[in-house]
Coordinates of C-alpha atoms in Angstrom, one line a residue:
Chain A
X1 CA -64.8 -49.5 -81.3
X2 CA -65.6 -52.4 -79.0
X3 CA -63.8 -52.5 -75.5
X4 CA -62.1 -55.7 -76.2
X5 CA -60.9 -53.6 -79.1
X6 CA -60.2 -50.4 -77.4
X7 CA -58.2 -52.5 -74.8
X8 CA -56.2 -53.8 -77.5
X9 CA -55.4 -50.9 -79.1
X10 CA -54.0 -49.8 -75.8
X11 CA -51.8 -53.0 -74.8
X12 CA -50.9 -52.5 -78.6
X13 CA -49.6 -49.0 -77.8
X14 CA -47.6 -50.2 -75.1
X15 CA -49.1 -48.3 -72.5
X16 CA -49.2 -50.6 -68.9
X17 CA -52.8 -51.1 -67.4
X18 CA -51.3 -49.6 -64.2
X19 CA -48.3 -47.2 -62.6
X20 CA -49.2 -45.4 -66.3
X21 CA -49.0 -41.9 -65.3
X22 CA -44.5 -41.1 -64.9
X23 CA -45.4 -37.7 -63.1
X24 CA -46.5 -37.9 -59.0
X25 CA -49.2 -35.6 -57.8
X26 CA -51.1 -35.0 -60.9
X27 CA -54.4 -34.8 -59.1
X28 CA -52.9 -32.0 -56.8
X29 CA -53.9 -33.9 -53.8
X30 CA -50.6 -33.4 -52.0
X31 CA -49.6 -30.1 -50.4
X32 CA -46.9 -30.1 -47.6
X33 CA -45.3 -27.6 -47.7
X34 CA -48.5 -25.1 -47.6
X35 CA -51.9 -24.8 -49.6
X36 CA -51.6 -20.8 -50.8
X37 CA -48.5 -19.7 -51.3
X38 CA -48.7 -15.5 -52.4
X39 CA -45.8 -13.2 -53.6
X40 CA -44.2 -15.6 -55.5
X41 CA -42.1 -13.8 -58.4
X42 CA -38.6 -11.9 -59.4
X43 CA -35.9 -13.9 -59.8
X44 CA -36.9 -17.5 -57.9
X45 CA -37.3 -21.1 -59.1
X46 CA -39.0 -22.3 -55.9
X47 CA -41.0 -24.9 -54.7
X48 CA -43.8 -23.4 -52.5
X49 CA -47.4 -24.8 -53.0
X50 CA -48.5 -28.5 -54.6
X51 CA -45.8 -31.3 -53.5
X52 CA -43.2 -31.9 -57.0
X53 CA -44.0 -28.5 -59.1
X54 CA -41.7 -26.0 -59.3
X55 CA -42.1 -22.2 -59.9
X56 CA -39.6 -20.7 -62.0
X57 CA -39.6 -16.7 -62.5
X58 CA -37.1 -14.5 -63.4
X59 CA -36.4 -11.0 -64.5
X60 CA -39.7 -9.7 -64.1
X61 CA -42.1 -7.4 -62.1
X62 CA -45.3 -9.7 -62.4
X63 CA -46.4 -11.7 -59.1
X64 CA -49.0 -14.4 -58.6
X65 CA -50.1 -16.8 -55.9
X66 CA -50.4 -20.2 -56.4
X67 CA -52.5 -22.4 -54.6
X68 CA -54.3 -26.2 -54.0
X69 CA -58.0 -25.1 -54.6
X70 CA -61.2 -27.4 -54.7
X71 CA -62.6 -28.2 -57.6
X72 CA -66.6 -28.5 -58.2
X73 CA -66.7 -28.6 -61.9
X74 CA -64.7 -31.4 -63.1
X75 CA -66.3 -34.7 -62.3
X76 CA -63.8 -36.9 -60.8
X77 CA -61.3 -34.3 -59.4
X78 CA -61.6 -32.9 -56.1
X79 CA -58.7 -30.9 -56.5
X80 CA -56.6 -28.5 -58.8
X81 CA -54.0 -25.6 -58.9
X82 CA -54.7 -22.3 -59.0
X83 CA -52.4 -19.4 -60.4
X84 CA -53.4 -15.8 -60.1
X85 CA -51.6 -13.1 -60.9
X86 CA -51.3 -10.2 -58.4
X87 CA -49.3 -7.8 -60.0
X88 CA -49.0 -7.2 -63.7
X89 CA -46.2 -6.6 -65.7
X90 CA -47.3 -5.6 -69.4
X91 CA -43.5 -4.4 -70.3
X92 CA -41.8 -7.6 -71.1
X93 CA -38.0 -7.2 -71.1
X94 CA -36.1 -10.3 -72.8
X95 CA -34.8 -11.8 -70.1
X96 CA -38.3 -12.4 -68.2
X97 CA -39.9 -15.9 -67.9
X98 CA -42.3 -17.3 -65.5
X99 CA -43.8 -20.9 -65.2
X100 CA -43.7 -24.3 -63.5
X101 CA -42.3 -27.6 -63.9
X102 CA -42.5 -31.3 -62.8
X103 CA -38.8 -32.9 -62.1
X104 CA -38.4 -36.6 -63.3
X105 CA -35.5 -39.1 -62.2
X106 CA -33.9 -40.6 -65.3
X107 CA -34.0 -43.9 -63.7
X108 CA -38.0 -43.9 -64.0
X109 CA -38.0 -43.4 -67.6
X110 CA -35.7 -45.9 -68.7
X111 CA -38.4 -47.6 -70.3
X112 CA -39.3 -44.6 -72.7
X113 CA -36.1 -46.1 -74.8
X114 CA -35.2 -42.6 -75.5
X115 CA -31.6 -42.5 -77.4
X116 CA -31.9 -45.5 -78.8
X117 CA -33.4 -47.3 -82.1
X118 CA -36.5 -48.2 -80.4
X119 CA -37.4 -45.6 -78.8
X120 CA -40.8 -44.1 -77.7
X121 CA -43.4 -41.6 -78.5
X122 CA -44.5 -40.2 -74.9
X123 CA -47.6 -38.5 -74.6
X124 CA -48.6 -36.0 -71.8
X125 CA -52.0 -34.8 -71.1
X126 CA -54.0 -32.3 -68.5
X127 CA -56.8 -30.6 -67.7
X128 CA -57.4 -27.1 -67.8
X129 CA -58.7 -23.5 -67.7
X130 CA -58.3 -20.0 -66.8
X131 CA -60.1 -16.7 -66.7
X132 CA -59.6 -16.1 -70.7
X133 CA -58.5 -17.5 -73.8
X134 CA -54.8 -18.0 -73.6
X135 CA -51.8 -20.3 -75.1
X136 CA -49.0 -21.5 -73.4
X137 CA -46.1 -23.7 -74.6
X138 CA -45.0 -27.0 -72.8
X139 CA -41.6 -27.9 -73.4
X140 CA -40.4 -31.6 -72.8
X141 CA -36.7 -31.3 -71.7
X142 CA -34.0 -33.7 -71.7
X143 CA -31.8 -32.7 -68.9
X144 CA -28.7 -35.1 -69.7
X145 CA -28.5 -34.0 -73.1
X146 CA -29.8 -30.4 -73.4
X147 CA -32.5 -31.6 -75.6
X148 CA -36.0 -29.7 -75.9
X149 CA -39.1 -30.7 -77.3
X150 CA -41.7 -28.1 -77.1
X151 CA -45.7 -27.8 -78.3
X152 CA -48.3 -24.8 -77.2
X153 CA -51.7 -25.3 -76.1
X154 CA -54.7 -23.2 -75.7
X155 CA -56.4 -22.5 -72.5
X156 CA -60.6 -21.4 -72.4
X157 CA -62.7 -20.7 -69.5
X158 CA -64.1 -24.3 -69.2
X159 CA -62.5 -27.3 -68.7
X160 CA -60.7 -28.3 -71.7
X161 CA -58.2 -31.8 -71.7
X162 CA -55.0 -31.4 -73.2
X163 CA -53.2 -34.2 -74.9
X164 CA -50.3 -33.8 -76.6
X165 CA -47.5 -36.8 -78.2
X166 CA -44.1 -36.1 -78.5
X167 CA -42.0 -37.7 -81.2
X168 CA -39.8 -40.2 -79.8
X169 CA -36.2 -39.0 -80.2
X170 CA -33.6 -41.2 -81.2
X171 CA -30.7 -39.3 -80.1
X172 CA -29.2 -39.0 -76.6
X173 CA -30.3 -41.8 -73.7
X174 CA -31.8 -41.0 -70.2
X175 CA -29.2 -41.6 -67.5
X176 CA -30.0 -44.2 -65.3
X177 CA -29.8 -42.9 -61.7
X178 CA -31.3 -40.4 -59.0
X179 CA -30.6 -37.8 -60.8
X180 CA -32.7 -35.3 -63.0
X181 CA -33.2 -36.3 -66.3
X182 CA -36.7 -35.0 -67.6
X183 CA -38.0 -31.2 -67.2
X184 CA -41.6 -31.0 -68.0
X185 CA -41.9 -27.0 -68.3
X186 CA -45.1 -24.9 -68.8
X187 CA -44.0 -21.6 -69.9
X188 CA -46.4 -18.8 -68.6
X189 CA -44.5 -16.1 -69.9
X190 CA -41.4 -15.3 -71.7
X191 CA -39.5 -12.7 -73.4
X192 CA -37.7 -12.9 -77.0
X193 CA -34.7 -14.6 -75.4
X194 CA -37.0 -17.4 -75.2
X195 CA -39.8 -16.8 -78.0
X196 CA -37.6 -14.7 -80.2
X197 CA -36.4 -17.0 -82.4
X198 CA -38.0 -20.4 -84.6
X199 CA -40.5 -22.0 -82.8
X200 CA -40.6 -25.5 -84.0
X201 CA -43.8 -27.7 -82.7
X202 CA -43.0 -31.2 -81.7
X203 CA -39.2 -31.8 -83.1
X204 CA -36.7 -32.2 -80.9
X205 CA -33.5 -30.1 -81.0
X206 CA -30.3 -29.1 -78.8
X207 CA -31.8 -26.3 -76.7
X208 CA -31.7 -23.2 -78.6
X209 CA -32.9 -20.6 -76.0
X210 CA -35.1 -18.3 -78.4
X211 CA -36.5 -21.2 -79.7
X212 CA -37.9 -22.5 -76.8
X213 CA -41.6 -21.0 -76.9
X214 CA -43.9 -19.6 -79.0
X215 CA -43.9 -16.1 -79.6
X216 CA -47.6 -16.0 -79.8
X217 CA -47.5 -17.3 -76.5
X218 CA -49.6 -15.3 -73.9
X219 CA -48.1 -13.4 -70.7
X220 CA -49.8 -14.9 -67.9
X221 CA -48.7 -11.5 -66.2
X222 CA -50.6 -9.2 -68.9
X223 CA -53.4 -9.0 -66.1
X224 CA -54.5 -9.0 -62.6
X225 CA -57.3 -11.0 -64.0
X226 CA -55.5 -13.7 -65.2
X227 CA -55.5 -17.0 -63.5
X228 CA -54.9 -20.4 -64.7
X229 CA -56.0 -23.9 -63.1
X230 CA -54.8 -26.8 -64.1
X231 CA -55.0 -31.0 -62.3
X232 CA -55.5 -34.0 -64.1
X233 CA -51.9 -34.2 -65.3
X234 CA -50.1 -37.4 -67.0
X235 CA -46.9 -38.1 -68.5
X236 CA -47.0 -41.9 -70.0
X237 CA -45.4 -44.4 -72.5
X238 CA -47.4 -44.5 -75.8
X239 CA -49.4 -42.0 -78.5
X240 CA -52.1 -41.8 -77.3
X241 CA -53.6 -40.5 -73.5
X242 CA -55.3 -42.5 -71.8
X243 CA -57.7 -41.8 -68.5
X244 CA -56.0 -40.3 -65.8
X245 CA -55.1 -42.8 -63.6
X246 CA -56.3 -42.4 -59.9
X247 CA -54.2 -42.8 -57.2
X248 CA -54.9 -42.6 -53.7
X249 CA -53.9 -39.9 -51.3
X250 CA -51.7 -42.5 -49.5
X251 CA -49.7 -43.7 -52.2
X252 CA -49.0 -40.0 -53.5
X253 CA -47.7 -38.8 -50.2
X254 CA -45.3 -41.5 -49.9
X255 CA -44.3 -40.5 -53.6
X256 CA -44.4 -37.2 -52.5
X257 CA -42.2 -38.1 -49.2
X258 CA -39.6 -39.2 -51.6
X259 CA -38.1 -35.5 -52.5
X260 CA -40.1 -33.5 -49.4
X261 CA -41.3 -34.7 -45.8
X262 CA -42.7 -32.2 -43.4
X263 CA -43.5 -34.3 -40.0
X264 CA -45.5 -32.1 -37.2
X265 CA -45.6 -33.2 -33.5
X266 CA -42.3 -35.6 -33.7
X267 CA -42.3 -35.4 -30.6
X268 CA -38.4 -36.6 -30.5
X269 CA -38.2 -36.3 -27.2
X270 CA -39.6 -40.3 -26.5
X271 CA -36.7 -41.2 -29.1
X272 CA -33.6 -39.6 -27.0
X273 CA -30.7 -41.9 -25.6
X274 CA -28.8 -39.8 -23.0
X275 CA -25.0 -40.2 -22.9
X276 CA -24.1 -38.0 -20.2
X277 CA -25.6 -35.2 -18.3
X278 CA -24.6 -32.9 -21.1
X279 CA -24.5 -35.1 -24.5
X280 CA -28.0 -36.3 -25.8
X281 CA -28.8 -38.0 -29.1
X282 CA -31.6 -38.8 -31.4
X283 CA -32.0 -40.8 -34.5
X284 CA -34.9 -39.6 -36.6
X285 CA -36.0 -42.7 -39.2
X286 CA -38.6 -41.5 -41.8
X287 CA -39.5 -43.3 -45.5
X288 CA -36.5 -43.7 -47.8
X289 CA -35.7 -40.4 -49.8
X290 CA -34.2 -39.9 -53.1
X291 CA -30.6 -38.8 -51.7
X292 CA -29.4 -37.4 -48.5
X293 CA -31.8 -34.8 -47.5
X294 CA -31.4 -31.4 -45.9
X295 CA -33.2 -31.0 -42.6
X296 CA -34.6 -27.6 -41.4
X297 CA -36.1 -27.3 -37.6
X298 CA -39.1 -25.7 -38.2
X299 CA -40.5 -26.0 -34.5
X300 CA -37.9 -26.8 -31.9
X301 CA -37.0 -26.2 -28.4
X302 CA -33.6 -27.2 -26.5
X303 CA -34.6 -26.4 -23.4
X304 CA -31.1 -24.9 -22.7
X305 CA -29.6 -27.5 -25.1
X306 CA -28.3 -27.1 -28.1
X307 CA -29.3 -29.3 -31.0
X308 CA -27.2 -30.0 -34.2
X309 CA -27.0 -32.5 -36.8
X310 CA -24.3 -35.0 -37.0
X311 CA -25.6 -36.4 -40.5
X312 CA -28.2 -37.0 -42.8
X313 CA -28.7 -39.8 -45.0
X314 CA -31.8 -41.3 -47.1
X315 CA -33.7 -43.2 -44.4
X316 CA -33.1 -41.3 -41.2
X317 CA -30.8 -38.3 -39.5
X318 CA -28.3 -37.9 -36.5
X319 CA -29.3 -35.3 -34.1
X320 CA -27.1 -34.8 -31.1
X321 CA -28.1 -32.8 -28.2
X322 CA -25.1 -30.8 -25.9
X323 CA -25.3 -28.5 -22.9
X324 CA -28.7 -28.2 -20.6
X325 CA -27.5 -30.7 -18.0
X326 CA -29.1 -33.5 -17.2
X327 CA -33.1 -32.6 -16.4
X328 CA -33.4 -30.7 -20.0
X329 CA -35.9 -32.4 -22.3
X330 CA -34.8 -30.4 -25.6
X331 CA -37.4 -31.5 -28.5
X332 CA -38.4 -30.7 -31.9
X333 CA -42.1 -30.9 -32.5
X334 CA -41.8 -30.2 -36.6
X335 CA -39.0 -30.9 -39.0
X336 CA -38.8 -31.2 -43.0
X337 CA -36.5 -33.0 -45.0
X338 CA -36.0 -32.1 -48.4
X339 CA -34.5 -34.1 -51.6
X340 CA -36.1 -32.7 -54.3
X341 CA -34.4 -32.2 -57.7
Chain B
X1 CA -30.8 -19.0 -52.9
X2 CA -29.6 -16.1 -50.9
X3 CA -27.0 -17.6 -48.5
X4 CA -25.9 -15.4 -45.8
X5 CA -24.2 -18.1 -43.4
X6 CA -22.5 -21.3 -43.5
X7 CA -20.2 -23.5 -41.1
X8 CA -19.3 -27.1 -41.4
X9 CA -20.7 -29.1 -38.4
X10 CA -18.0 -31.9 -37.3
X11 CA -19.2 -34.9 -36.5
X12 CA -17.0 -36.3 -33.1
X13 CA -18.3 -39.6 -32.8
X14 CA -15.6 -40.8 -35.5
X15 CA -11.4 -40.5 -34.6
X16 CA -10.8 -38.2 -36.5
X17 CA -13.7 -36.4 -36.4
X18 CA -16.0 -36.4 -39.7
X19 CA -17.5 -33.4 -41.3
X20 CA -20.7 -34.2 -43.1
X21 CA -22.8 -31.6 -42.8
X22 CA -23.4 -27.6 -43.2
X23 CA -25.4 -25.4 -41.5
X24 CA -26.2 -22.5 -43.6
X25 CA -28.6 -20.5 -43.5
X26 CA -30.6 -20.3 -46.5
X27 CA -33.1 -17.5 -47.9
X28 CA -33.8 -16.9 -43.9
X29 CA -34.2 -20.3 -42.8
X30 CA -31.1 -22.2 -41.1
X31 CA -30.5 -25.4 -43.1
X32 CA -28.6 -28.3 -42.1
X33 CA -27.5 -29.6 -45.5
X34 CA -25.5 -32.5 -46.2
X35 CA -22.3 -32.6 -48.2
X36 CA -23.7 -34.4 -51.2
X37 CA -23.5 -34.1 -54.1
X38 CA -26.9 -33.5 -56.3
X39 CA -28.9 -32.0 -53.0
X40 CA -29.5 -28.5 -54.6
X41 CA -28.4 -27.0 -51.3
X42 CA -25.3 -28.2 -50.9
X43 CA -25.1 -28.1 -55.2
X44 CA -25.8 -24.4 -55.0
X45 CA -23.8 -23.8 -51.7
X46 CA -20.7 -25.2 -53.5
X47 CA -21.1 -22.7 -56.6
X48 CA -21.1 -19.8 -54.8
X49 CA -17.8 -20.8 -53.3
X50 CA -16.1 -21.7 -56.4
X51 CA -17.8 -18.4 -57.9
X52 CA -15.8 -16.7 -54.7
X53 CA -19.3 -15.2 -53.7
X54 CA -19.5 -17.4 -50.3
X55 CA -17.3 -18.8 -47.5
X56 CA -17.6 -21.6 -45.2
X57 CA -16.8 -21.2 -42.1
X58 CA -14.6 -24.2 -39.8
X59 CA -16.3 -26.0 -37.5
X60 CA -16.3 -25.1 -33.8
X61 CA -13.9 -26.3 -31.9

């Protein structure tokens, strides 16, 4: 096929020449929060390492780290995530599951149509491997109407891209606002209250929970070998995956700064207004969040003060400063602010 | 979330006073969380007080 051909085909699938890929941080650039994160299992659904992916675990003995880790053999990627499990668990009760997922706003996929007569085949696509054969099972989740979608895939030791479509679904519409609308699971592990029932590839449903993965699907927990990478990760409009679309570092923070922001040396001290020897204040002003975010002190000294929060809201916070007198210099040299879904 | 502690925080600057945020503190860490709806923490603090499994303290005076 010629490129002028190729480039129609793609225009003809609808898929935009830019701002293709729905999902932030698919290159695994963006770490805040920490790079290794170890331990992680039991019952949590956690955000820990890799800005916008979310561990969820539950019921189960198994443990694993997950970390950012540089990658050397994937041309074009300089970075992916690692899982590794730590501790096995071989005896899988019903109740256990274990995987991550990316969080989408319905008010970013209004343009996928779902619900309606014209809606969209969507098509999601990643790169990965592990320490063995494996498969997994994605499942595409509407949030607002308890929908599921869910395919499997198989994982080598070499670098193997992914693509799968989903079927565009007619029946319930994205709600348009802030709020979480799309759940983009990979399903690492599960027990027959989620693989127990009829898996069916590609057709969406009301979510049926033993119907929600494969039960050939592999434990991720069945060794202390096992490990997983995966990077390269798109969500776009169309059938068909197209290249991953690069972004820089810069404009995947700030995406990134929209649900999580950890600032070090604020140094909020050149920022305070004193009201009286004994009442302070300080108005921290960071890039606009997704909704009012909750603040956490990480680093922070009142020098006999004592600092509080009067309120938060999307584009900055009220601190307010009481007690220490009037030659106290209370500061905060790291904060985060989190809005995530 | 494990939450072992939470208090409003009452915001004087207003007459009456406001109340917009908690402080709770939240699998260890202390969390100023504001009362809004679809922030998980304040989402998940307000389940476990309609579940009866967590109470907010008042404010200080």
């Amino acid at each position: 096929m010629s490129k002028a051909a190729e480039l129609a085909a793609l225009i003809g699938s609808q898929s935009a020449l830019s701002h293709r890929n729905i999902l932030i941080n698919g290159a695994m650039q963006v770490a805040q929060r920490a790079t290794s994160v170890s331990d992680l299992g039991g019952s949590n659904d956690v955000f820990a390492a890799l800005d916008r992916i979310k561990y969820f675990v539950g019921n189960t003995a198994g443990r694993f780290t997950a970390e950012q880790v540089a990658v050397t053999d994937l041309p074009g990627f300089a970075n992916a995530m690692k899982l590794s499990c730590t501790t096995a668990d071989t005896s899988i009760a019903a109740d256990e599951f274990m995987g991550f997922k990316h969080l989408i706003e319905g008010q970013d996929v209004q343009h996928l149509k779902k619900g309606t007569s014209e809606a969209k085949s969507t098509t999601l696509s990643f790169y990965v491997k592990g320490n063995a054969a494996a498969e997994y099972t994605v499942e595409l989740r509407d949030i607002d109407n308890d929908r599921i979608n869910t395919q499997t895939f198989n994982v080598t030791t070499s670098w193997t891209r992914v693509e799968m479509t989903f079927a565009p679904d007619t029946t319930g519409t994205y709600d348009d606002d802030n709020a979480l609308s799309i759940q983009m699971a990979w399903w690492l592990h599960a027990g027959s209250t989620y693989n127990g029932g009829t898996f069916a590839s590609n057709s969406w449903a009301s979510r049926t929970q033993n119907n929600r993965v494969k039960s050939s699907n592999s434990s991720f927990f069945d060794s202390t070998s096992r490990t997983l990478f995966i990077t390269g990760i798109q969500y776009e409009l169309g059938e068909q995956a197209t290249p991953f679309e690069h972004r820089s570092f810069g404009d995947e923070l700030l995406r990134c700064q929209r649900y999580f922001q950890s600032v070090d040396n604020a140094r909020m001290t050149l920022n305070v207004v004193r009201q009286s020897d004994n009442l302070k204040r300080c108005t921290l002003v960071y890039p606009g969040m997704r909704s009012n975010p909750t603040l956490v002190f990480v680093e922070s000294d009142g020098d006999g003060a004592t600092i509080s929060v009067q309120e938060t809201a999307t584009h900055g916070s009220e601190l307010r400063m009481t007690g220490g007198g009037d030659s106290n210099v209370p500061h905060v040299e790291r904060y985060t602010v989190e809005a995530e879904l | 979330m494990n939450i072992t502690a939470a208090q409003y925080i009452e915001n004087t600057d207003y007459d009456p006073p406001v109340t917009r945020i908690i402080q709770a503190t939240i699998d260890g860490v202390e969390m100023f969380v504001p009362m809004t709806a679809g922030n998980r923490h304040y989402d998940e603090i307000m389940r476990q007080v309609e579940a009866g499994d967590l109470t907010i303290a008042d404010a200080d005076d």
